[in-house]
mmCIF file of C-alpha atoms and ligand atoms in Angstrom:
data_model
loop_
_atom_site.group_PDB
_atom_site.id
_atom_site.type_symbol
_atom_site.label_atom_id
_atom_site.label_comp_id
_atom_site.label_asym_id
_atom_site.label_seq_id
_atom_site.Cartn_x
_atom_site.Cartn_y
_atom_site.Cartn_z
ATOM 1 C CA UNK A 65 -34.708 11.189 45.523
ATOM 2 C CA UNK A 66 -33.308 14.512 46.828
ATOM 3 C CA UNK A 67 -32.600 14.805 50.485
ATOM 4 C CA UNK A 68 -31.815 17.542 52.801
ATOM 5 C CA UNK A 69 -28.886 16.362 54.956
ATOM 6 C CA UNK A 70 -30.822 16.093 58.043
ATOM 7 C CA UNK A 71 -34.850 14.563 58.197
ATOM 8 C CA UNK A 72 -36.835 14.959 60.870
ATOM 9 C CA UNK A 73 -38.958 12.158 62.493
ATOM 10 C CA UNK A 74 -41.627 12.825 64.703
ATOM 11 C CA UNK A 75 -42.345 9.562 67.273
ATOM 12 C CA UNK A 76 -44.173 9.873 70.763
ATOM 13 C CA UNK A 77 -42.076 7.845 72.184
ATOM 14 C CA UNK A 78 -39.212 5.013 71.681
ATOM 15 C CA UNK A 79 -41.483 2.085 71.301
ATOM 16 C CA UNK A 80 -44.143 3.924 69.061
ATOM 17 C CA UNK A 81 -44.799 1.941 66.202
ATOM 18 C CA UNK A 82 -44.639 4.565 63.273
ATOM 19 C CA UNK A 83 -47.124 5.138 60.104
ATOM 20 C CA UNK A 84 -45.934 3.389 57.281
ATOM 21 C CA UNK A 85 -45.429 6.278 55.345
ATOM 22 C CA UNK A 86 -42.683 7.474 57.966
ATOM 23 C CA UNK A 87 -40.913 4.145 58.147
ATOM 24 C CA UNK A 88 -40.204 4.743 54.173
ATOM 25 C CA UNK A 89 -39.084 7.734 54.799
ATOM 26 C CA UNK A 90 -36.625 7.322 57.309
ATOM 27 C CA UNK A 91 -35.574 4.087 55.503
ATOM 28 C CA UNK A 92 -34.745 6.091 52.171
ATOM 29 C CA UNK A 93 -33.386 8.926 54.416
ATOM 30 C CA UNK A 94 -31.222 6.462 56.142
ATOM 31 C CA UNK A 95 -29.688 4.587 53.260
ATOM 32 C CA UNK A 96 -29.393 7.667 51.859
ATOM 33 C CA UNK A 97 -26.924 9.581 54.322
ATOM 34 C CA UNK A 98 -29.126 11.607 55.723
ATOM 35 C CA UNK A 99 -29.092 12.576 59.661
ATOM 36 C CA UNK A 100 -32.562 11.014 60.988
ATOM 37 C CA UNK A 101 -33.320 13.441 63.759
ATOM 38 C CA UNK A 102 -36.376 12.881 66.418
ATOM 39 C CA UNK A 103 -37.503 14.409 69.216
ATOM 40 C CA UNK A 104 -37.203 11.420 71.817
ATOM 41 C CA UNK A 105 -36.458 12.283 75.321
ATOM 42 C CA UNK A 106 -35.001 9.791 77.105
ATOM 43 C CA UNK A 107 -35.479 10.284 80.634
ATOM 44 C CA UNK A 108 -33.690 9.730 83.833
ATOM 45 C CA UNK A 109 -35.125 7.653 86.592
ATOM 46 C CA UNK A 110 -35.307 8.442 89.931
ATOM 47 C CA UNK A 111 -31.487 8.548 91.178
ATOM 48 C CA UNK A 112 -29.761 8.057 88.084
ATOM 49 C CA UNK A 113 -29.281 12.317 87.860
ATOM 50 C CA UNK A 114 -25.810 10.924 89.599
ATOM 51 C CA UNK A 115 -24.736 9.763 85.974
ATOM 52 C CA UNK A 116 -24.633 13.386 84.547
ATOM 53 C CA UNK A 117 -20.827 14.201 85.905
ATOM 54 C CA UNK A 118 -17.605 13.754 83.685
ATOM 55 C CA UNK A 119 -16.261 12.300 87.429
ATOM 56 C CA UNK A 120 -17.679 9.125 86.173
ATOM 57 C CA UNK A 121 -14.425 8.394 83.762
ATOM 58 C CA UNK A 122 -11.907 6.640 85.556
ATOM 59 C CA UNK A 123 -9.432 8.302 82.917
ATOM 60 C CA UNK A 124 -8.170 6.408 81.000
ATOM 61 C CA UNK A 125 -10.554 6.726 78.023
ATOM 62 C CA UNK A 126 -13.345 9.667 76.621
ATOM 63 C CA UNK A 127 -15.839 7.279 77.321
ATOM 64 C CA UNK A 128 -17.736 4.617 78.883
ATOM 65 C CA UNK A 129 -18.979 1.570 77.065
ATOM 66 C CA UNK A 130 -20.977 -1.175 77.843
ATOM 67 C CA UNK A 131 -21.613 -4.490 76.758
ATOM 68 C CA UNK A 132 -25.209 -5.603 76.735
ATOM 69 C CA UNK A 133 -23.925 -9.320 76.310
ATOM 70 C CA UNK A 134 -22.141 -9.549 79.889
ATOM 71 C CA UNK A 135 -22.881 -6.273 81.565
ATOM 72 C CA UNK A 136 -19.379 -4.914 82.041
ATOM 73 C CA UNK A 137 -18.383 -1.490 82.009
ATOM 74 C CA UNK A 138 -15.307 -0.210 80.818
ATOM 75 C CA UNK A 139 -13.664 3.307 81.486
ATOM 76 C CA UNK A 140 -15.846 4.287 84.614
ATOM 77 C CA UNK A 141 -14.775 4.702 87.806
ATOM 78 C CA UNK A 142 -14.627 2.181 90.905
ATOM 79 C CA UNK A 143 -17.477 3.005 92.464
ATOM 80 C CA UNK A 144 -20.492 -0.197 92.720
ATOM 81 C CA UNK A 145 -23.092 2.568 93.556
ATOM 82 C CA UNK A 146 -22.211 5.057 90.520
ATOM 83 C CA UNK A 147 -21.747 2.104 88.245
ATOM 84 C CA UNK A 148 -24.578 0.698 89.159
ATOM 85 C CA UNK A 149 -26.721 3.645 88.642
ATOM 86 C CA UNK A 150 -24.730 4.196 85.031
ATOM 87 C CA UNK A 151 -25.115 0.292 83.912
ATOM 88 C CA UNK A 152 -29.345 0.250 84.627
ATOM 89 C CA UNK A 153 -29.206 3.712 82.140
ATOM 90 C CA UNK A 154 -26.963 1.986 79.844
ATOM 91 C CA UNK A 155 -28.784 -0.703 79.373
ATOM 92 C CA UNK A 156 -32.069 0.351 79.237
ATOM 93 C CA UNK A 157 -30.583 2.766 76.350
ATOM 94 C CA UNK A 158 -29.093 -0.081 74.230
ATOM 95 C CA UNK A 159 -33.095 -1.863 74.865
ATOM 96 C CA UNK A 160 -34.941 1.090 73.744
ATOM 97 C CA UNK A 161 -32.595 1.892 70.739
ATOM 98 C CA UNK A 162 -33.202 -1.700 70.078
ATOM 99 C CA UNK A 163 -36.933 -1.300 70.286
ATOM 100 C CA UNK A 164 -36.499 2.173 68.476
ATOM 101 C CA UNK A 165 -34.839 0.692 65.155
ATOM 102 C CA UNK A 166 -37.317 -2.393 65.546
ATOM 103 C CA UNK A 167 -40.174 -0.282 64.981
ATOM 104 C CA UNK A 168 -38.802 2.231 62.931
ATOM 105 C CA UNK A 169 -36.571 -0.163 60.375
ATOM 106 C CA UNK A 170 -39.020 -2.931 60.015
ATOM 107 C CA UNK A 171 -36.770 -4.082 56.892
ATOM 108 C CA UNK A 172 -33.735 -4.575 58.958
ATOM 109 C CA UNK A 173 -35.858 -6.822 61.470
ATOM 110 C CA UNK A 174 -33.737 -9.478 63.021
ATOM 111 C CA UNK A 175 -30.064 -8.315 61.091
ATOM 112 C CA UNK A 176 -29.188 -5.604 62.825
ATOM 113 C CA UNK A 177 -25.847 -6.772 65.371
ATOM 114 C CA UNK A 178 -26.244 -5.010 68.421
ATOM 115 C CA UNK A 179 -22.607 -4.032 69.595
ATOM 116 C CA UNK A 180 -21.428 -1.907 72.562
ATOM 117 C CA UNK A 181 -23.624 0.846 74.286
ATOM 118 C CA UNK A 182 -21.559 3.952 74.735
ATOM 119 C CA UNK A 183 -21.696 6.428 76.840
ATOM 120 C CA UNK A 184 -19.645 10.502 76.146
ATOM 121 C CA UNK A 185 -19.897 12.592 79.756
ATOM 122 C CA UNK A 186 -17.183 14.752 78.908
ATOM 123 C CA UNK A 187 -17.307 18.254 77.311
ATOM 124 C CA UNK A 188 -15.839 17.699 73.822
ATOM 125 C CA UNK A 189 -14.979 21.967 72.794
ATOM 126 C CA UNK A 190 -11.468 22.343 73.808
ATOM 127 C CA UNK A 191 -10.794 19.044 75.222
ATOM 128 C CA UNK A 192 -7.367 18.265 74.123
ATOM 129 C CA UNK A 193 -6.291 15.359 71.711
ATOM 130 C CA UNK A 194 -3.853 13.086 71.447
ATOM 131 C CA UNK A 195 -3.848 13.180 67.239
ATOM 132 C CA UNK A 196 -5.231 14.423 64.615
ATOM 133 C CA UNK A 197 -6.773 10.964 63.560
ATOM 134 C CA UNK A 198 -8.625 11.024 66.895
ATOM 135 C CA UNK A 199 -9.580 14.685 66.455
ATOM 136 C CA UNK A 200 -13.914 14.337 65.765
ATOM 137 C CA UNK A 201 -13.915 18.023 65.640
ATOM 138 C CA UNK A 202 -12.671 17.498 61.867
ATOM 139 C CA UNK A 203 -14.956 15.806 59.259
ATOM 140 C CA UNK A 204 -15.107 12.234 58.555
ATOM 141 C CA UNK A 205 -17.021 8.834 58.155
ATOM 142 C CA UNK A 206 -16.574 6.664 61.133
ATOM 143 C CA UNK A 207 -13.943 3.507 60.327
ATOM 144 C CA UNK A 208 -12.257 1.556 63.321
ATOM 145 C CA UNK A 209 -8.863 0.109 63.015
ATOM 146 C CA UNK A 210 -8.904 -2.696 65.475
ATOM 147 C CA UNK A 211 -12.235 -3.783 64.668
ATOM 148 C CA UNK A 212 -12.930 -4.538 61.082
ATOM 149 C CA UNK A 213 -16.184 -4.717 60.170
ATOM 150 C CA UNK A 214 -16.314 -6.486 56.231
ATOM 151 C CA UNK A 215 -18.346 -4.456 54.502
ATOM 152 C CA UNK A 216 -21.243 -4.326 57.418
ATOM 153 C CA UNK A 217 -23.347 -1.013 57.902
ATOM 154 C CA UNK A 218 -22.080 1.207 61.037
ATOM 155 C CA UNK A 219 -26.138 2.188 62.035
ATOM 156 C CA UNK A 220 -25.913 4.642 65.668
ATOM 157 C CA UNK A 221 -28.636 5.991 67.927
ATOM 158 C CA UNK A 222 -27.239 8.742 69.313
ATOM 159 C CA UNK A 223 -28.824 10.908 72.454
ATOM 160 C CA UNK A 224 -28.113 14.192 73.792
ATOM 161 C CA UNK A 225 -28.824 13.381 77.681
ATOM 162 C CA UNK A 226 -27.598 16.896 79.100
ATOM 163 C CA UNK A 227 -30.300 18.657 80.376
ATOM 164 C CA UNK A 228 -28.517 21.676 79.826
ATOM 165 C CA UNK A 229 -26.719 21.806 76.452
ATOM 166 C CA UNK A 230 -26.952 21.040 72.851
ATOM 167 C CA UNK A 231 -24.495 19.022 70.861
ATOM 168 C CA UNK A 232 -23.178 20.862 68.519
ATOM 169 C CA UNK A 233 -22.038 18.374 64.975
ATOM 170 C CA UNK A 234 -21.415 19.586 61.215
ATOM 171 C CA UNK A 235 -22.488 17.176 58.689
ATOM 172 C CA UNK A 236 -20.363 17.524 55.235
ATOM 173 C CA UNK A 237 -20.706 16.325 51.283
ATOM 174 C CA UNK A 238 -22.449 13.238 50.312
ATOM 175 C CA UNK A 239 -20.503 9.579 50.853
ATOM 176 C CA UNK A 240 -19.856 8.867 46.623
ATOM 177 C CA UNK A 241 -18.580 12.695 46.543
ATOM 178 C CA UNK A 242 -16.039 12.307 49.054
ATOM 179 C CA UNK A 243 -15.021 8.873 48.433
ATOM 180 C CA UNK A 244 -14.542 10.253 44.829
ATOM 181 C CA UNK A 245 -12.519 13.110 45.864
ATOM 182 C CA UNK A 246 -9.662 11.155 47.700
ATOM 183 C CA UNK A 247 -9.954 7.454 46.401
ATOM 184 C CA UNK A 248 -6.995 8.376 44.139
ATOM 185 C CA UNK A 249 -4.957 8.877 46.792
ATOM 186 C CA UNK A 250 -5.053 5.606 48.359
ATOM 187 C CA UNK A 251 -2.773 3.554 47.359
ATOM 188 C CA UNK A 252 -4.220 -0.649 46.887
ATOM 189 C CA UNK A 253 -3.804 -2.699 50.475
ATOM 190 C CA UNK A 254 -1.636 -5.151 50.625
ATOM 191 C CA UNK A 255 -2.663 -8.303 51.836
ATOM 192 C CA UNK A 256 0.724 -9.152 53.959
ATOM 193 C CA UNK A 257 0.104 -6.148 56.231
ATOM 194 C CA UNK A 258 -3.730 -7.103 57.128
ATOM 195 C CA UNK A 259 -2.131 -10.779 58.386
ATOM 196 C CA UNK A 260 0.641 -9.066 59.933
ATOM 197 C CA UNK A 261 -2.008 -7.035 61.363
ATOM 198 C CA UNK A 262 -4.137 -9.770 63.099
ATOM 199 C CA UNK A 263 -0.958 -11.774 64.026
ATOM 200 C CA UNK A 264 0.238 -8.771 65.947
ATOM 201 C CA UNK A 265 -3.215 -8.463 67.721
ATOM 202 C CA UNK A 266 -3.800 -5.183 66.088
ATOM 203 C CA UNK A 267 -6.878 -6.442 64.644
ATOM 204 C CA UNK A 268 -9.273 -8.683 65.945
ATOM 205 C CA UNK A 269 -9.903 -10.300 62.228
ATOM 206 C CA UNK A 270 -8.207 -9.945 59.516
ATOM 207 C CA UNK A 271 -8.243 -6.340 57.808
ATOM 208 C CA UNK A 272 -10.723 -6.480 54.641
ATOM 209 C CA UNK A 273 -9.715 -4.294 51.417
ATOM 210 C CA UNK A 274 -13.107 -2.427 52.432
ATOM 211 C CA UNK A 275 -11.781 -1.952 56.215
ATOM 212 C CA UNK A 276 -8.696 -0.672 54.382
ATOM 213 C CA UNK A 277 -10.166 1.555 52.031
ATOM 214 C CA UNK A 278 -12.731 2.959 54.731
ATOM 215 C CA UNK A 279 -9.603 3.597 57.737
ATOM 216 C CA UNK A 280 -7.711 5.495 54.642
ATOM 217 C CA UNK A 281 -10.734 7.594 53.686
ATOM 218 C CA UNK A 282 -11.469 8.651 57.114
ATOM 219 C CA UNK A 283 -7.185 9.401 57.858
ATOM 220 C CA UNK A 284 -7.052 11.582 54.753
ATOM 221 C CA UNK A 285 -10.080 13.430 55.602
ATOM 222 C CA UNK A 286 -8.921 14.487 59.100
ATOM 223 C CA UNK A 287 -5.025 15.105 57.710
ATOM 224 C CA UNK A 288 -6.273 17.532 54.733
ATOM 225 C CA UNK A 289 -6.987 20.946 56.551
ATOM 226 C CA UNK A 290 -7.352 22.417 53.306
ATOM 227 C CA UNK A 291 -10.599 20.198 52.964
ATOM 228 C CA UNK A 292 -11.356 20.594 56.242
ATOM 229 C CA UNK A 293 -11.239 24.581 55.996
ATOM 230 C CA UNK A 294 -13.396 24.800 52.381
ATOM 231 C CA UNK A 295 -15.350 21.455 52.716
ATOM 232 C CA UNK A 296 -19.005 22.449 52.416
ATOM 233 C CA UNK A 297 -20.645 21.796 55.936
ATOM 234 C CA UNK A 298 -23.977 21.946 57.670
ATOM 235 C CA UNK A 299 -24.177 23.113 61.615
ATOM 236 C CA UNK A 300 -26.783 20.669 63.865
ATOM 237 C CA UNK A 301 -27.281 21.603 67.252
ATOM 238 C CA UNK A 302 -29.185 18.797 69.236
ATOM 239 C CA UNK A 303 -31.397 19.886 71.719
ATOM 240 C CA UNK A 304 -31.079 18.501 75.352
ATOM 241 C CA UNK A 305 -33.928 15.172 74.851
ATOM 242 C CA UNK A 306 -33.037 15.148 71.574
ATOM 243 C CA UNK A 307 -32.116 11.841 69.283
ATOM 244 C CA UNK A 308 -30.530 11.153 66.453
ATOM 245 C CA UNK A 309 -29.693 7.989 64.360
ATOM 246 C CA UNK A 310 -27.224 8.073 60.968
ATOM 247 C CA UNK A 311 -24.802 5.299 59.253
ATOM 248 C CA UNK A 312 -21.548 6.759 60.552
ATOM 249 C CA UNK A 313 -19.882 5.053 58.033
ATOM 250 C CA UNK A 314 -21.466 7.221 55.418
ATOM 251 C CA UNK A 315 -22.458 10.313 56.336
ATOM 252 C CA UNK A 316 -18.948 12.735 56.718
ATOM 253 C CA UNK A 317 -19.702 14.523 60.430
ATOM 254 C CA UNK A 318 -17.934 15.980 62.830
ATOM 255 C CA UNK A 319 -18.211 16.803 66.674
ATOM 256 C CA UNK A 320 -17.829 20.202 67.639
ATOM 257 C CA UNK A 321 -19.074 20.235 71.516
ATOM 258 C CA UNK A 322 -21.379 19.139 73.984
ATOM 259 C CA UNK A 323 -21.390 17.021 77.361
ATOM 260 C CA UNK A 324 -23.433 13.780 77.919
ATOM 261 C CA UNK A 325 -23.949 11.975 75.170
ATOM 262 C CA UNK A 326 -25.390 8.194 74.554
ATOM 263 C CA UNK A 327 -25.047 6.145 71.724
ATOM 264 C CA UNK A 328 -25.439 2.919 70.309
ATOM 265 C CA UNK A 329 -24.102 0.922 67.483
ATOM 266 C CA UNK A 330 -25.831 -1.777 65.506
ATOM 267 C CA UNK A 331 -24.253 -3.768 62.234
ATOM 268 C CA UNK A 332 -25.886 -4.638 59.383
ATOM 269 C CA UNK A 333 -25.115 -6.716 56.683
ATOM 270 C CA UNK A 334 -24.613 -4.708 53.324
ATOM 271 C CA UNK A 335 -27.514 -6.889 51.560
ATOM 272 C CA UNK A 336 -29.704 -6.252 53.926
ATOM 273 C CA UNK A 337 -29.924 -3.151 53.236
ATOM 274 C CA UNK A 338 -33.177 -2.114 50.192
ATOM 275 C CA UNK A 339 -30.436 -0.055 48.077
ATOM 276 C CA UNK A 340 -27.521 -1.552 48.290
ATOM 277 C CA UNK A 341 -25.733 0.409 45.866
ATOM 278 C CA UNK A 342 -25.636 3.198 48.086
ATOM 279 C CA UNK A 343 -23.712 1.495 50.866
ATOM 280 C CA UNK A 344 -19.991 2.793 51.237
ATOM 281 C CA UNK A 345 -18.872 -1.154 50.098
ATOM 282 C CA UNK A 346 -20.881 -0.887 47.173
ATOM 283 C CA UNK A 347 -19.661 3.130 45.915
ATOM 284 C CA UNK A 348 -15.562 2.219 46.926
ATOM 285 C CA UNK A 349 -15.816 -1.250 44.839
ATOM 286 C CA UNK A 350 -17.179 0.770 42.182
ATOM 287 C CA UNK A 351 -14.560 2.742 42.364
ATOM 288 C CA UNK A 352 -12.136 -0.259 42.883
ATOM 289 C CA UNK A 353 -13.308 -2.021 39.760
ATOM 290 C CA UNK A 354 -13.299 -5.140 42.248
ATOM 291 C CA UNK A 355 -14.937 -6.632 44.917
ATOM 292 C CA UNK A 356 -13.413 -5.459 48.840
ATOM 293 C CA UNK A 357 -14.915 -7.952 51.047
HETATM 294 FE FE1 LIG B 293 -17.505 9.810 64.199
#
């Protein structure tokens, strides 16, 4: 079926429990690439207004994150008052995206790998970076290259908490398109550099062909300017109170500005998913002729 790059959801609130007719929607919407956008505010408490300042980073990272298993932050400042106030917001964002995806993703019920709550407070327009393969101003599918993740689903809840300002993202071709366009030029991996890899501590597990073919597809996106210039693209502006969840492994974006943004990441297991074949593991090992995980 057809989609427009971006579906809209309509949910009173996170722990709604939707019409059945919207949870195949977003499902097919979601497996198919498309942006799920909804309306969900998620509002600040009493005191935590302190959390909207980019004087929260302690500087050496563009954001905060937050593990839900132990409650540590990482990347804020040394202050127990501030933290505090950041940590109750943080969590109770990584509950109610839980609660969100529980409702809304009844399929995925009990597969979906909750992993680390993050939080954006700086202004991303003009912010300099230190490479172009950390440059999310320029199109590409989310891949990590310390953190290989075997074929599992990349599933985010994103939020725009400033009060004040959208978040501005482009969203670009479909995920078989793209990994069409540049699978040629990636050479096979090689399975001495993935052990080198994880013996070196580069990689917490050993690099998968998929892990490999994903970090390549999302380097040569961001190096070729010429596809980054003539690349069709769609603008998205999400309103302050706005939310958003996509597979950031599959759906080409990039950020183009905004302050104060949550997300959360969840995994999923490839055959969990109701099609499959549409999964960036399925469309590259298609491509491969082989399996990558
Ligand atoms: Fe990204």
């Amino acid at each position: 079926m057809a989609m427009n790059p971006v579906e809209t959801v309509q949910l009173s609130h996170w722990e709604s429990i939707p019409e059945p007719g919207v949870v195949a929607h977003a499902l097919d919407a979601l497996e198919s690439g498309c942006v799920l956008r909804l309306p969900l505010a998620f509002p600040l408490e009493e005191g935590e207004q302190v959390v909207l300042s980019d004087a929260l980073l302690d500087g050496s990272r563009k954001n905060i994150s937050y593990d839900p298993a132990t409650g540590r932050l990482k990347g804020c400042v040394d202050d127990p008052a501030l933290a505090g106030r950041l940590r109750a917001v943080m969590a109770r964002y990584a509950r109610l995206s839980a609660s969100l995806l529980d409702n809304l993703l009844p399929a995925y019920r009990g597969q979906l790998e909750a992993g680390r709550t993050s939080y954006r407070p700086a202004e991303i327009a003009g912010r300099p970076v230190r490479s172009w393969r950390r440059d999310d101003t320029r199109l590409h599918v989310d891949a990590f290259p310390a953190t290989p993740v075997n074929g599992r689903r990349l599933l985010r809840v994103f939020h725009n908490l400033n009060p004040e300002g959208v978040r501005r993202w482009c969203v670009g071709e479909p995920f078989p398109e793209l990994a069409r366009r540049f699978f040629g030029q990636i050479l096979p991996p090689a399975r001495w550099q993935a052990r080198l890899l994880a013996l070196l501590g580069l990689t917490r597990s050993l690099r998968s062909p998929y892990d490999h073919y994903m970090l390549q597809l999302h380097d040569r996106m961001k190096a070729d300017l010429d596809y980054q210039y003539s690349a069709g693209r769609l603008a998205l502006a999400f309103a302050p109170g706005e939310t958003w969840v996509v597979f950031s492994d599959q759906a080409s974006h990039a950020v183009l500005g905004g302050q104060f943004m949550l997300e959360q990441t969840f995994y999923l297991p490839v055959e969990q998913m109701v099609y499959p074949e549409r999964s960036p593991l399925r469309v590259l090992e298609k491509l491969a002729g082989r399996p990558l995980v």
